[in-house]
Short mmCIF file of C-alpha atoms in Angstrom, two decimals:
data_model
loop_
_atom_site.label_atom_id
_atom_site.label_comp_id
_atom_site.label_asym_id
_atom_site.label_seq_id
_atom_site.Cartn_x
_atom_site.Cartn_y
_atom_site.Cartn_z
CA MET A 1 0.00 0.00 0.00
CA VAL A 2 1.28 3.47 -0.90
CA GLN A 3 1.89 5.54 2.20
CA ILE A 4 1.09 9.25 2.05
CA PRO A 5 3.58 11.34 4.05
CA HIS A 6 1.79 12.95 7.00
CA ILE A 7 3.60 16.09 8.13
CA VAL A 8 2.89 18.19 11.21
CA ALA A 9 3.86 21.87 10.70
CA ILE A 10 4.39 24.18 13.69
CA PRO A 11 4.98 27.92 13.11
CA TYR A 12 6.12 30.50 15.62
CA PRO A 13 2.91 32.36 16.58
CA ALA A 14 3.39 35.54 14.53
CA GLN A 15 2.03 36.60 11.13
CA GLY A 16 5.44 36.74 9.44
CA HIS A 17 6.11 33.15 10.51
CA VAL A 18 2.68 31.64 9.87
CA LEU A 19 2.47 32.84 6.25
CA PRO A 20 5.64 31.23 4.82
CA LEU A 21 5.12 27.93 6.66
CA MET A 22 1.53 27.85 5.41
CA GLU A 23 2.86 28.43 1.90
CA LEU A 24 5.39 25.61 2.29
CA SER A 25 2.56 23.39 3.52
CA LEU A 26 0.49 24.13 0.42
CA TRP A 27 3.49 23.33 -1.79
CA LEU A 28 3.84 19.99 0.04
CA VAL A 29 0.14 19.27 -0.45
CA LYS A 30 0.70 19.87 -4.16
CA GLU A 31 3.44 17.22 -3.99
CA GLY A 32 1.06 14.65 -2.48
CA CYS A 33 1.67 15.13 1.24
CA LYS A 34 -0.87 15.31 4.05
CA ILE A 35 -0.46 18.30 6.37
CA THR A 36 -1.64 19.03 9.90
CA PHE A 37 -0.94 22.71 10.60
CA VAL A 38 -0.73 23.52 14.31
CA ASN A 39 -1.37 27.18 15.14
CA SER A 40 -1.85 28.71 18.56
CA GLU A 41 -5.56 28.94 19.43
CA PHE A 42 -5.41 32.74 19.31
CA ASN A 43 -3.90 32.86 15.82
CA HIS A 44 -5.96 29.93 14.56
CA LYS A 45 -9.14 31.88 15.22
CA ARG A 46 -7.73 34.91 13.40
CA VAL A 47 -6.73 32.84 10.38
CA ILE A 48 -10.14 31.16 10.16
CA LYS A 49 -11.95 34.50 10.51
CA ALA A 50 -9.82 36.09 7.78
CA LEU A 51 -10.36 33.32 5.21
CA SER A 52 -12.40 34.39 2.21
CA GLU A 53 -15.45 32.45 1.08
CA ASN A 54 -13.49 31.13 -1.89
CA ASP A 55 -10.46 29.98 0.12
CA ASP A 56 -10.37 26.18 0.15
CA VAL A 57 -7.33 25.79 2.38
CA ARG A 58 -9.37 23.82 4.92
CA ASN A 59 -10.04 21.22 2.22
CA LYS A 60 -6.30 20.86 1.62
CA ILE A 61 -4.80 21.15 5.10
CA SER A 62 -5.97 20.06 8.54
CA LEU A 63 -5.94 23.28 10.59
CA VAL A 64 -5.73 22.54 14.31
CA SER A 65 -4.80 24.60 17.35
CA ILE A 66 -3.23 24.36 20.76
CA PRO A 67 -3.18 26.99 23.55
CA ASP A 68 -0.19 29.32 23.81
CA GLY A 69 -0.61 29.75 27.55
CA LEU A 70 -2.04 33.28 27.49
CA GLY A 71 -5.64 34.38 27.96
CA PRO A 72 -7.65 35.79 25.02
CA GLU A 73 -7.15 39.42 26.12
CA GLU A 74 -3.49 39.21 27.16
CA ASP A 75 -0.87 41.18 25.23
CA ARG A 76 0.97 38.93 22.78
CA THR A 77 3.39 41.70 21.86
CA ASP A 78 4.85 41.22 25.36
CA LEU A 79 7.50 38.77 24.15
CA LYS A 80 8.76 37.97 27.65
CA LYS A 81 5.33 36.86 28.80
CA LEU A 82 4.60 35.06 25.52
CA THR A 83 7.91 33.18 25.51
CA GLU A 84 7.43 31.98 29.09
CA ALA A 85 3.82 30.93 28.44
CA ILE A 86 4.73 29.02 25.28
CA ALA A 87 7.47 27.09 27.08
CA GLU A 88 5.09 26.08 29.87
CA VAL A 89 2.05 25.03 27.84
CA MET A 90 2.70 24.27 24.17
CA PRO A 91 5.13 21.30 24.36
CA GLY A 92 2.70 19.05 26.20
CA LYS A 93 -0.21 20.08 23.97
CA LEU A 94 1.79 19.44 20.77
CA GLU A 95 2.73 15.99 22.01
CA GLU A 96 -0.96 15.28 22.60
CA VAL A 97 -1.80 16.31 19.01
CA ILE A 98 0.91 14.07 17.55
CA ASN A 99 -0.14 11.10 19.70
CA MET A 100 -3.77 11.62 18.67
CA ILE A 101 -2.79 11.58 14.98
CA ASN A 102 -0.70 8.44 15.46
CA GLU A 103 -3.66 6.70 17.14
CA SER A 104 -6.17 7.70 14.44
CA ASP A 105 -4.01 7.50 11.30
CA GLU A 106 -2.59 4.05 10.53
CA ASN A 107 0.45 5.62 8.87
CA GLY A 108 1.09 8.10 11.67
CA VAL A 109 3.16 11.25 11.56
CA SER A 110 6.15 10.75 9.27
CA CYS A 111 7.80 14.15 9.78
CA VAL A 112 7.50 17.44 11.65
CA ILE A 113 8.47 20.80 10.17
CA VAL A 114 9.20 23.25 12.96
CA ASP A 115 9.88 26.98 12.90
CA GLU A 116 13.51 27.22 14.06
CA ASN A 117 12.39 29.67 16.76
CA MET A 118 10.37 26.81 18.30
CA GLY A 119 13.28 24.46 18.93
CA TRP A 120 11.46 22.74 21.78
CA ALA A 121 9.15 21.17 19.17
CA LEU A 122 12.17 19.44 17.62
CA GLY A 123 12.74 17.98 21.08
CA ILE A 124 9.19 16.60 21.17
CA ALA A 125 9.67 15.00 17.74
CA GLU A 126 13.02 13.52 18.80
CA LYS A 127 11.38 12.05 21.91
CA LEU A 128 8.69 10.45 19.72
CA ASN A 129 11.28 9.23 17.19
CA ILE A 130 9.83 11.29 14.31
CA ARG A 131 11.86 12.79 11.45
CA ARG A 132 12.63 16.47 11.99
CA VAL A 133 12.93 19.52 9.74
CA ALA A 134 13.82 23.00 11.01
CA PHE A 135 12.30 25.79 8.91
CA TRP A 136 13.81 29.28 8.89
CA PRO A 137 11.33 31.81 7.43
CA ALA A 138 13.73 34.78 7.22
CA ALA A 139 17.10 35.70 5.70
CA ALA A 140 19.85 33.12 5.98
CA ALA A 141 22.19 35.86 7.24
CA THR A 142 19.94 36.38 10.27
CA LEU A 143 20.04 32.65 11.02
CA VAL A 144 23.83 32.72 10.64
CA SER A 145 24.00 35.52 13.22
CA LEU A 146 21.99 33.35 15.64
CA PHE A 147 24.21 30.33 15.00
CA SER A 148 27.22 32.59 15.70
CA VAL A 149 26.16 33.72 19.18
CA SER A 150 28.79 31.63 21.00
CA LYS A 151 31.55 32.96 18.75
CA LEU A 152 30.32 36.53 19.17
CA ILE A 153 30.59 36.06 22.94
CA ASP A 154 34.07 34.51 22.64
CA ASP A 155 35.22 37.37 20.39
CA GLY A 156 33.96 40.00 22.83
CA ILE A 157 31.34 41.42 20.44
CA ILE A 158 28.51 40.69 22.91
CA ASP A 159 28.43 39.49 26.50
CA SER A 160 26.70 36.34 27.72
CA ASP A 161 23.48 38.30 28.29
CA GLY A 162 23.43 39.56 24.69
CA ALA A 163 24.48 43.14 25.42
CA ILE A 164 26.55 44.79 22.68
CA LEU A 165 30.19 45.36 23.70
CA LYS A 166 31.63 46.49 20.36
CA LYS A 167 29.53 48.71 18.16
CA GLN A 168 31.61 48.81 14.98
CA GLY A 169 30.44 46.76 12.01
CA ILE A 170 31.67 43.18 11.69
CA ARG A 171 31.70 40.41 9.08
CA LEU A 172 30.60 37.00 10.28
CA SER A 173 32.57 35.60 7.34
CA PRO A 174 34.74 37.23 4.65
CA ASN A 175 32.04 36.73 2.02
CA MET A 176 29.17 38.17 4.03
CA PRO A 177 28.21 41.85 4.15
CA ILE A 178 29.10 43.98 7.15
CA MET A 179 26.59 43.61 9.99
CA ASN A 180 26.08 46.27 12.64
CA PRO A 181 25.89 44.51 16.04
CA SER A 182 23.07 46.88 17.04
CA ASP A 183 21.03 45.31 14.21
CA PHE A 184 21.20 41.78 15.67
CA VAL A 185 17.67 40.53 16.32
CA TRP A 186 18.13 40.30 20.08
CA ALA A 187 19.63 43.80 20.32
CA CYS A 188 16.44 45.70 19.48
CA PHE A 189 14.80 45.14 22.86
CA PRO A 190 15.29 47.97 25.41
CA ASP A 191 14.75 45.61 28.35
CA PRO A 192 18.02 43.77 29.21
CA ALA A 193 16.01 41.03 30.91
CA LEU A 194 14.18 40.33 27.64
CA THR A 195 17.45 40.36 25.71
CA LYS A 196 18.77 37.72 28.13
CA ILE A 197 15.66 35.59 27.61
CA ILE A 198 16.07 35.80 23.83
CA ILE A 199 19.79 34.94 23.98
CA ASP A 200 19.06 31.91 26.18
CA LEU A 201 16.30 30.85 23.77
CA VAL A 202 18.70 31.21 20.83
CA ALA A 203 21.28 29.03 22.61
CA ASP A 204 18.63 26.37 23.27
CA ASN A 205 17.39 26.48 19.67
CA ASN A 206 20.98 26.17 18.40
CA GLU A 207 21.35 22.92 20.35
CA ARG A 208 17.92 21.57 19.38
CA VAL A 209 18.44 22.22 15.67
CA LYS A 210 21.44 19.86 15.69
CA SER A 211 18.95 16.99 15.82
CA ALA A 212 17.16 18.14 12.63
CA ASP A 213 17.51 16.04 9.50
CA TRP A 214 17.14 19.19 7.38
CA ILE A 215 17.40 22.92 7.93
CA ILE A 216 15.48 24.65 5.15
CA CYS A 217 15.34 28.39 4.55
CA ASN A 218 12.90 30.67 2.75
CA SER A 219 15.64 32.36 0.79
CA VAL A 220 17.64 32.04 -2.41
CA LYS A 221 21.32 31.23 -2.88
CA GLU A 222 21.63 34.11 -5.35
CA LEU A 223 20.40 36.66 -2.79
CA GLU A 224 22.89 35.85 -0.04
CA PRO A 225 25.59 33.43 -1.22
CA GLY A 226 27.98 34.26 1.64
CA ALA A 227 25.51 33.15 4.32
CA PHE A 228 24.81 29.82 2.64
CA ASP A 229 28.53 29.24 2.08
CA MET A 230 29.19 29.80 5.78
CA PHE A 231 26.55 27.26 6.85
CA PRO A 232 26.11 24.84 3.93
CA GLN A 233 23.80 22.65 6.03
CA VAL A 234 21.14 25.38 5.58
CA THR A 235 19.23 24.62 2.38
CA PRO A 236 17.64 27.44 0.34
CA ILE A 237 14.22 26.51 -1.06
CA GLY A 238 12.68 29.99 -1.45
CA PRO A 239 11.12 32.25 -2.12
CA LEU A 240 7.95 30.42 -1.09
CA LEU A 241 5.35 32.55 -2.86
CA ALA A 242 1.76 31.72 -3.74
CA THR A 243 2.25 33.44 -7.10
CA ASN A 244 4.90 30.84 -7.98
CA ARG A 245 2.34 28.16 -7.11
CA PHE A 246 -0.29 29.95 -9.24
CA GLY A 247 -2.45 30.19 -6.13
CA SER A 248 -3.47 32.75 -3.52
CA SER A 249 -1.64 33.49 -0.28
CA THR A 250 -3.41 32.22 2.82
CA GLY A 251 -2.87 32.28 6.58
CA HIS A 252 -3.44 36.02 7.06
CA PHE A 253 -4.63 37.42 10.40
CA TRP A 254 -6.82 40.07 8.71
CA PRO A 255 -9.24 39.80 5.76
CA GLU A 256 -7.70 41.03 2.51
CA ASP A 257 -9.34 43.97 0.75
CA LEU A 258 -9.44 42.82 -2.88
CA ASN A 259 -11.07 46.06 -4.05
CA CYS A 260 -7.65 47.71 -4.05
CA LEU A 261 -6.74 45.59 -7.09
CA GLU A 262 -9.58 47.23 -9.01
CA TRP A 263 -8.24 50.65 -7.98
CA LEU A 264 -4.75 49.64 -9.15
CA ASP A 265 -6.21 48.62 -12.51
CA GLN A 266 -7.19 52.25 -13.07
CA GLN A 267 -3.70 53.66 -12.40
CA PRO A 268 -0.89 54.15 -14.96
CA HIS A 269 1.96 51.65 -15.04
CA ASN A 270 4.82 52.29 -12.57
CA SER A 271 2.99 55.15 -10.87
CA VAL A 272 1.85 53.90 -7.43
CA ILE A 273 3.74 53.88 -4.13
CA TYR A 274 2.65 50.87 -2.09
CA VAL A 275 2.91 51.59 1.66
CA ALA A 276 2.68 48.71 4.13
CA PHE A 277 4.34 48.00 7.47
CA GLY A 278 3.43 44.36 8.10
CA SER A 279 1.67 43.04 11.18
CA PHE A 280 3.82 44.32 14.04
CA THR A 281 4.96 47.90 13.37
CA ILE A 282 3.41 50.61 15.53
CA LEU A 283 3.65 54.34 14.74
CA ASP A 284 2.92 57.13 17.17
CA LEU A 285 0.46 59.84 16.11
CA THR A 286 3.14 62.37 15.16
CA GLN A 287 4.97 59.91 12.93
CA PHE A 288 1.76 58.69 11.34
CA GLN A 289 0.74 62.23 10.45
CA GLU A 290 4.18 63.08 9.04
CA LEU A 291 3.90 60.02 6.80
CA ALA A 292 0.44 61.09 5.66
CA LEU A 293 1.65 64.62 4.90
CA GLY A 294 4.69 63.23 3.09
CA LEU A 295 2.46 61.13 0.86
CA GLU A 296 0.25 64.15 0.24
CA SER A 297 3.12 66.51 -0.63
CA SER A 298 4.69 63.96 -2.98
CA LYS A 299 1.75 64.47 -5.36
CA ARG A 300 2.10 60.79 -6.28
CA ARG A 301 -0.46 57.99 -6.30
CA PHE A 302 -0.33 55.67 -3.30
CA LEU A 303 -1.93 52.54 -1.89
CA TRP A 304 -1.59 52.63 1.91
CA VAL A 305 -2.27 49.72 4.29
CA VAL A 306 -3.43 51.10 7.63
CA ARG A 307 -4.23 48.04 9.69
CA GLU A 308 -6.44 48.37 12.78
CA ASN A 309 -3.60 48.60 15.34
CA LEU A 310 -0.96 50.49 13.34
CA ILE A 311 -1.19 53.67 15.42
CA LEU A 312 -0.14 53.68 19.06
CA ASP A 313 -3.29 55.34 20.40
CA GLY A 314 -5.75 53.95 17.86
CA ASN A 315 -6.63 54.92 14.30
CA ASP A 316 -9.71 57.04 14.98
CA GLY A 317 -9.19 60.64 14.00
CA ALA A 318 -5.49 60.07 13.34
CA TYR A 319 -5.30 61.49 9.82
CA PRO A 320 -4.33 65.16 9.41
CA LYS A 321 -7.41 67.37 9.10
CA GLY A 322 -8.65 67.41 5.52
CA PHE A 323 -6.04 64.87 4.38
CA LYS A 324 -8.41 62.44 2.67
CA ASP A 325 -10.25 65.23 0.86
CA ARG A 326 -7.01 66.76 -0.39
CA VAL A 327 -5.50 63.54 -1.76
CA GLY A 328 -8.82 62.45 -3.24
CA THR A 329 -8.70 59.47 -5.60
CA ARG A 330 -4.92 59.47 -6.05
CA GLY A 331 -4.69 57.78 -2.65
CA HIS A 332 -6.36 54.52 -1.66
CA ILE A 333 -6.33 53.27 1.95
CA VAL A 334 -7.15 49.71 3.07
CA LYS A 335 -6.89 47.76 6.33
CA TRP A 336 -5.07 44.79 4.76
CA ALA A 337 -4.03 44.06 1.19
CA PRO A 338 -3.39 40.95 -0.94
CA GLN A 339 0.27 41.93 -0.95
CA GLN A 340 1.72 39.42 -3.40
CA LYS A 341 -0.91 40.38 -5.98
CA VAL A 342 -0.36 44.06 -5.28
CA LEU A 343 3.40 43.84 -5.78
CA ALA A 344 2.89 41.89 -9.00
CA HIS A 345 0.60 44.61 -10.39
CA PRO A 346 2.12 46.68 -13.23
CA SER A 347 0.97 49.98 -11.68
CA ILE A 348 3.27 49.57 -8.64
CA ALA A 349 6.40 51.71 -8.86
CA CYS A 350 7.96 51.21 -5.42
CA PHE A 351 7.33 49.68 -2.01
CA LEU A 352 7.58 51.79 1.16
CA SER A 353 8.18 48.86 3.47
CA HIS A 354 9.10 47.83 7.01
CA CYS A 355 11.55 45.40 5.37
CA GLY A 356 10.14 42.21 6.90
CA TRP A 357 11.62 39.23 5.07
CA ASN A 358 8.34 38.13 3.48
CA SER A 359 7.80 41.64 2.13
CA THR A 360 11.42 41.83 1.01
CA ILE A 361 11.40 38.67 -1.08
CA GLU A 362 7.93 39.42 -2.46
CA SER A 363 9.12 42.80 -3.71
CA VAL A 364 12.42 41.40 -5.06
CA SER A 365 10.51 38.66 -6.89
CA ASN A 366 8.47 41.33 -8.68
CA GLY A 367 11.30 43.72 -9.52
CA VAL A 368 9.95 46.50 -7.28
CA PRO A 369 12.41 49.01 -5.69
CA PHE A 370 12.17 49.98 -2.02
CA LEU A 371 11.85 52.87 0.36
CA CYS A 372 12.99 51.30 3.63
CA TRP A 373 11.34 51.99 7.00
CA PRO A 374 12.45 49.11 9.30
CA TYR A 375 10.86 48.82 12.72
CA PHE A 376 12.79 46.19 14.69
CA ALA A 377 14.57 42.81 14.74
CA ASP A 378 15.78 41.40 11.39
CA GLN A 379 14.15 44.26 9.47
CA LEU A 380 17.17 46.44 10.31
CA PHE A 381 19.62 44.08 8.63
CA ASN A 382 17.24 43.43 5.73
CA GLN A 383 17.47 47.15 4.99
CA SER A 384 21.25 46.74 4.71
CA TYR A 385 20.75 44.01 2.11
CA ILE A 386 18.29 46.18 0.18
CA CYS A 387 20.21 49.47 0.25
CA ASP A 388 23.87 48.51 0.62
CA VAL A 389 24.25 45.08 -1.00
CA TRP A 390 21.56 44.78 -3.66
CA LYS A 391 21.23 48.58 -4.04
CA LEU A 392 17.49 48.42 -4.70
CA GLY A 393 16.30 51.25 -2.49
CA LEU A 394 16.80 54.11 -0.08
CA GLY A 395 16.39 54.48 3.67
CA PHE A 396 14.99 57.43 5.60
CA ASP A 397 16.82 59.67 8.06
CA LYS A 398 15.16 60.75 11.31
CA ASN A 399 15.25 64.37 12.46
CA GLU A 400 16.51 65.65 15.82
CA PHE A 401 13.23 64.54 17.42
CA GLY A 402 13.56 60.96 16.20
CA VAL A 403 10.84 61.43 13.59
CA ILE A 404 10.98 60.85 9.83
CA GLY A 405 9.61 64.17 8.61
CA LYS A 406 7.31 64.83 5.67
CA GLU A 407 10.07 66.66 3.74
CA GLU A 408 12.43 63.69 4.14
CA ILE A 409 9.70 61.33 2.92
CA LYS A 410 8.96 63.45 -0.15
CA ASN A 411 12.64 63.96 -0.96
CA LYS A 412 13.47 60.25 -0.85
CA MET A 413 10.45 59.49 -3.04
CA ASP A 414 11.63 62.07 -5.57
CA LYS A 415 15.16 60.64 -5.51
CA LEU A 416 13.99 57.05 -6.05
CA PHE A 417 11.62 57.99 -8.87
CA GLY A 418 14.32 60.17 -10.46
CA ASP A 419 16.94 57.42 -10.71
CA VAL A 420 16.15 54.61 -13.17
CA THR A 421 19.07 52.50 -11.93
CA PHE A 422 17.05 51.38 -8.89
CA LYS A 423 14.44 49.83 -11.17
CA GLU A 424 17.07 48.37 -13.48
CA ARG A 425 18.86 46.63 -10.61
CA ALA A 426 15.52 45.43 -9.22
CA LEU A 427 14.60 43.84 -12.55
CA ASP A 428 18.04 42.22 -12.83
CA LEU A 429 17.76 40.66 -9.36
CA GLN A 430 14.18 39.60 -10.08
CA ALA A 431 15.40 37.64 -13.10
CA LYS A 432 18.05 35.83 -11.01
CA VAL A 433 15.61 34.95 -8.23
CA ASN A 434 12.88 33.74 -10.58
CA SER A 435 15.40 31.65 -12.49
CA SER A 436 16.35 29.93 -9.24
CA VAL A 437 12.71 29.05 -8.58
CA LYS A 438 11.95 27.88 -12.11
CA GLY A 439 14.70 25.31 -12.48
CA GLY A 440 17.75 26.73 -10.70
CA SER A 441 19.20 26.14 -7.26
CA SER A 442 16.04 26.60 -5.16
CA ASN A 443 14.03 24.37 -7.48
CA LYS A 444 16.63 21.61 -7.36
CA MET A 445 17.00 21.78 -3.58
CA PHE A 446 13.25 21.70 -3.08
CA GLY A 447 13.09 18.64 -5.34
CA LYS A 448 15.71 16.86 -3.21
CA PHE A 449 13.78 17.76 -0.08
CA ILE A 450 10.55 16.33 -1.50
CA ASP A 451 12.36 13.13 -2.52
CA TRP A 452 13.64 12.76 1.05
CA ILE A 453 10.19 13.24 2.55
CA LYS A 454 8.65 10.65 0.24
CA THR A 455 11.49 8.16 0.65
CA GLN A 456 11.42 8.38 4.43
CA SER A 457 7.68 7.76 4.48
CA GLY A 458 7.93 4.81 2.11
CA SER A 459 5.69 6.45 -0.48
CA ILE A 460 8.09 6.01 -3.40
#
């Protein structure tokens, strides 16, 4: 009897982690695998609520949930509290899910794919003698920085609590770009106690991942060759995009506003600035209004994603007085957008982005230049890739009050639109990345990964 591989997928409970693992899961379904996708209860409810009537993901993937240890109203942006709650509650609940599947499915679970940030789940799989895959949803260079924590401590770059000791830029290897230690993902937290928790978690994950049969990464060899050369055990299989699958992206926490695509259809080619800050960025009222006034003074068309919790004190009444009347139909504002379809639209000229990795590779895959507005964590280094290594965009400078002013926003827009080399380089990199997906290195590595999954399950 042919055995269908049954894979349990466990993302870290954040939008930027759920989306790429969901996409990988849908690719695996396409290859004949059975998937049980284990979200936290809180995020599971958000994903289900955001699904459109036409989304058939529930017919393709078994969507299940386990508690994350926090109550429904507790603050999940409090990473200290969330990390402690996850460690206390989720391991036992995940083990229950896997045991339940093994009791009800005669083939049982053949493999788990675990977000590398959830190393404890690799421990559960090892305990149950199940094949293990660690999935890294971000840039390989960021993973390399995490793998290098012990060396960074030994070299006196950081102390054992993660505090930065040397602030000058460093190279983790001769072939990697310079990294500013203040841009390390654990260095963005103002609370030293939280930094210590993150560093300890990184150390634990680094040990757990040694038991993984594969470490796969949502990136492309051509984007960051130095990082993959430094850790050749990390396998690039990205970018994992629904557009490459000829499907729609799913796993969002907010319903997508598809009407914005109709608005884009009415705009000239290469004329629209797409503005979106992902799921985590928060702007205070002053910064939000400066951005609005910058968009207004640019006199350019824009599509702006203003999700429900983007502004620190709430969105009600946040826009400058008369702003919407003054910009009229050249501006279109939505709560959440079908981003991959937006970035693929011919009217998009540039992406004003928080530089999250999903947004970065989506824009690169569509040949769209950037205006970079990173918020925290790996977004800071991603900006370095975009501006300094790939040279696809420009960053913003803050004024003496720590605010990106409306004049700075307008000036950088003018500079980007006035220099065709940004678009030319973006199109050149797009061609390299798409070639990798359509038969090059990522395609070949993904094929080897699929062969391993099917061989280990006895299905071929």
